[in-house]
Amino acid sequence: DQQVKQNSPSLSVQEGRISILNCDYTNSMFDYFLWYKKYPAEGPTFLISISSIKDKNEDGRFTVFLNKSAKHLSLHIVPSQPGDSAVYFCAASGLGGSQGNLIFGKGTKLSVKP
Amino acid sequence: DAGVTQSPTHLIKTRGQQVTLRCSPKSGHDTVSWYQQALGQGPQFIFQYYEEEERQRGNFPDRFSGHQFPNYSSELNVNALLLGDSALYLCASSLNLEENIQYFGAGTRLSVL
């Protein structure tokens, strides 16, 4: 059973608009969440993260929101640019006090159209 | 500053063979994790190495084994290859065992025929 779920396989957004990528998790013991971006033929690139003691973290055009009661997090990209087109993975860690075991969702493919 | 490097980039093997994949962590990092990414899936944790010891292990059979060397580089070995082992194998490194953020290499694409 998937512990981290990204229910939208794909998302298409116009350049300059906001992109919102969503992620749900089932285990309340997760204490750290990360977003990675992946281009074809490259490894995942770390984008932004958030600890479970916070509800928001911002880095430039990227903001991650965490709603612990709903076990939901989202990544906002504003404004979206064509170079943001990639697959975005949500990941969680912290089960059993371990940081090494990142549990990933299946990813959402973002297409930003000029 | 060199990032995580993996070799080879592509590999073709036949069922029953054995394979060794290699990884050099990002400069300054001492912890290495390995992941398997099947097509259309997210990466799945195989194991993590720190101080030359396996510290955590995911749900993978004993055919998957690893090693970490004194210079922090690492190897992933897979014995008795199955068709289902065909995947992208990713290596990730982190600053230390307590660090949540992991940095990934470009991966090794393994095809088992």
Tab-separated table of C-alpha atoms in Angstrom, chain A residues 10-19 79-86 109-114:
chain	number	residue	atom	x	y	z
A	10	SER	CA	0.187	15.056	-15.116
A	11	LEU	CA	-0.487	18.801	-14.974
A	12	SER	CA	-0.447	21.395	-17.735
A	13	VAL	CA	-0.053	25.108	-16.935
A	14	GLN	CA	0.410	28.284	-18.962
A	15	GLU	CA	3.685	30.164	-18.575
A	16	GLY	CA	3.450	32.869	-15.908
A	17	ARG	CA	0.589	31.193	-14.055
A	18	ILE	CA	0.741	29.233	-10.794
A	19	SER	CA	1.475	25.499	-10.753
A	79	PRO	CA	5.342	32.198	-11.820
A	80	SER	CA	5.710	28.980	-13.813
A	81	GLN	CA	8.363	28.906	-16.530
A	82	PRO	CA	8.852	26.509	-19.472
A	83	GLY	CA	12.092	25.280	-17.826
A	84	ASP	CA	9.993	24.002	-14.921
A	85	SER	CA	8.595	21.278	-17.183
A	86	ALA	CA	9.715	18.031	-15.519
A	109	LYS	CA	4.606	15.380	-14.864
A	110	LEU	CA	4.368	19.163	-15.146
A	111	SER	CA	4.185	20.787	-18.576
A	112	VAL	CA	4.491	24.570	-18.715
A	113	LYS	CA	3.358	25.917	-22.074
A	114	PRO	CA	4.796	29.175	-23.488
